[in-house]
């Protein structure tokens, strides 16, 4: 459970924050492009993670749990990111 929690937190919280810092202050992109970059980076873990784990004989349980948990968590983080960075900002 700890591994899944860390992986999901990195994917759905840390990665979008890093994307925001790079796209906004560092690259100076316009607001609508920053929103696009942040939302794309906040998407849940792709099914490919599970497929690659299965193909290479790795821990499919971890990949499966990360995909499901990040999908559930991303509903909140994507909504929050849109609310904070959206056009009404």
Short mmCIF file of C-alpha atoms in Angstrom, two decimals:
data_model
loop_
_atom_site.label_atom_id
_atom_site.label_comp_id
_atom_site.label_asym_id
_atom_site.label_seq_id
_atom_site.Cartn_x
_atom_site.Cartn_y
_atom_site.Cartn_z
CA UNK A 1 0.00 0.00 0.00
CA UNK A 2 2.84 2.39 0.69
CA UNK A 3 4.29 1.88 -2.79
CA UNK A 4 0.92 2.52 -4.40
CA UNK A 5 0.38 5.65 -2.30
CA UNK A 6 3.78 7.06 -3.18
CA UNK A 7 3.39 6.26 -6.87
CA UNK A 8 -0.08 7.79 -7.03
CA UNK A 9 1.00 10.90 -5.11
CA UNK A 10 3.97 11.39 -7.42
CA UNK A 11 1.83 10.94 -10.54
CA UNK A 12 -1.23 12.97 -9.57
CA UNK A 13 0.22 15.68 -7.32
CA UNK A 14 3.98 16.12 -7.69
CA UNK A 15 4.17 15.73 -11.47
CA UNK A 16 1.49 18.41 -12.14
CA UNK A 17 3.19 20.78 -9.68
CA UNK A 18 6.52 20.34 -11.46
CA UNK A 19 4.78 20.82 -14.81
CA UNK A 20 3.21 24.04 -13.53
CA UNK A 21 6.54 25.39 -12.31
CA UNK A 22 8.28 24.53 -15.58
CA UNK A 23 5.50 25.71 -17.92
CA UNK A 24 4.60 28.88 -16.02
CA UNK A 25 7.50 30.64 -14.33
CA UNK A 26 10.36 28.88 -16.15
CA UNK A 27 9.07 28.84 -19.74
CA UNK A 28 6.59 31.70 -19.44
CA UNK A 29 3.84 29.97 -21.41
CA UNK A 30 0.43 31.67 -21.71
CA UNK A 31 -2.22 30.66 -19.17
CA UNK A 32 -4.16 28.37 -21.51
CA UNK A 33 -1.00 26.46 -22.41
CA UNK A 34 -0.01 26.13 -18.75
CA UNK A 35 -3.46 24.68 -18.09
CA UNK A 36 -3.01 22.16 -20.91
CA UNK A 37 0.44 21.11 -19.70
CA UNK A 38 -0.71 20.71 -16.10
CA UNK A 39 -3.83 18.74 -17.03
CA UNK A 40 -1.90 16.42 -19.34
CA UNK A 41 0.64 15.75 -16.62
CA UNK A 42 -2.12 15.12 -14.06
CA UNK A 43 -3.76 12.35 -16.08
CA UNK A 44 -3.92 8.96 -14.34
CA UNK A 45 -1.37 6.22 -14.86
CA UNK A 46 -1.89 4.63 -18.25
CA UNK A 47 -2.97 1.03 -18.76
CA UNK A 48 0.34 0.52 -20.53
CA UNK A 49 2.00 0.27 -17.11
CA UNK A 50 0.01 -2.89 -16.40
CA UNK A 51 0.60 -4.28 -19.90
CA UNK A 52 4.35 -3.75 -19.67
CA UNK A 53 4.48 -5.29 -16.20
CA UNK A 54 2.63 -8.36 -17.46
CA UNK A 55 4.73 -8.62 -20.62
CA UNK A 56 8.02 -8.49 -18.71
CA UNK A 57 6.93 -10.66 -15.79
CA UNK A 58 6.93 -7.88 -13.20
CA UNK A 59 4.53 -7.13 -10.34
CA UNK A 60 1.19 -6.68 -12.10
CA UNK A 61 -0.57 -6.12 -8.79
CA UNK A 62 1.33 -2.92 -8.13
CA UNK A 63 0.71 -1.66 -11.65
CA UNK A 64 -2.99 -2.56 -11.48
CA UNK A 65 -3.48 -0.83 -8.12
CA UNK A 66 -1.62 2.27 -9.33
CA UNK A 67 -3.78 2.50 -12.44
CA UNK A 68 -7.03 2.18 -10.48
CA UNK A 69 -6.01 4.44 -7.59
CA UNK A 70 -4.57 7.17 -9.82
CA UNK A 71 -7.74 7.12 -11.92
CA UNK A 72 -9.87 7.72 -8.82
CA UNK A 73 -7.55 10.38 -7.37
CA UNK A 74 -7.14 12.16 -10.71
CA UNK A 75 -10.85 12.98 -10.78
CA UNK A 76 -10.20 15.34 -7.91
CA UNK A 77 -6.82 16.64 -9.01
CA UNK A 78 -7.95 17.31 -12.58
CA UNK A 79 -11.01 19.16 -11.31
CA UNK A 80 -8.90 21.14 -8.85
CA UNK A 81 -6.34 22.01 -11.52
CA UNK A 82 -9.05 23.19 -13.88
CA UNK A 83 -10.67 25.24 -11.14
CA UNK A 84 -7.39 26.91 -10.15
CA UNK A 85 -5.93 27.43 -13.62
CA UNK A 86 -9.10 27.58 -15.74
CA UNK A 87 -10.35 30.46 -17.88
CA UNK A 88 -12.15 32.15 -15.00
CA UNK A 89 -8.82 32.71 -13.23
#
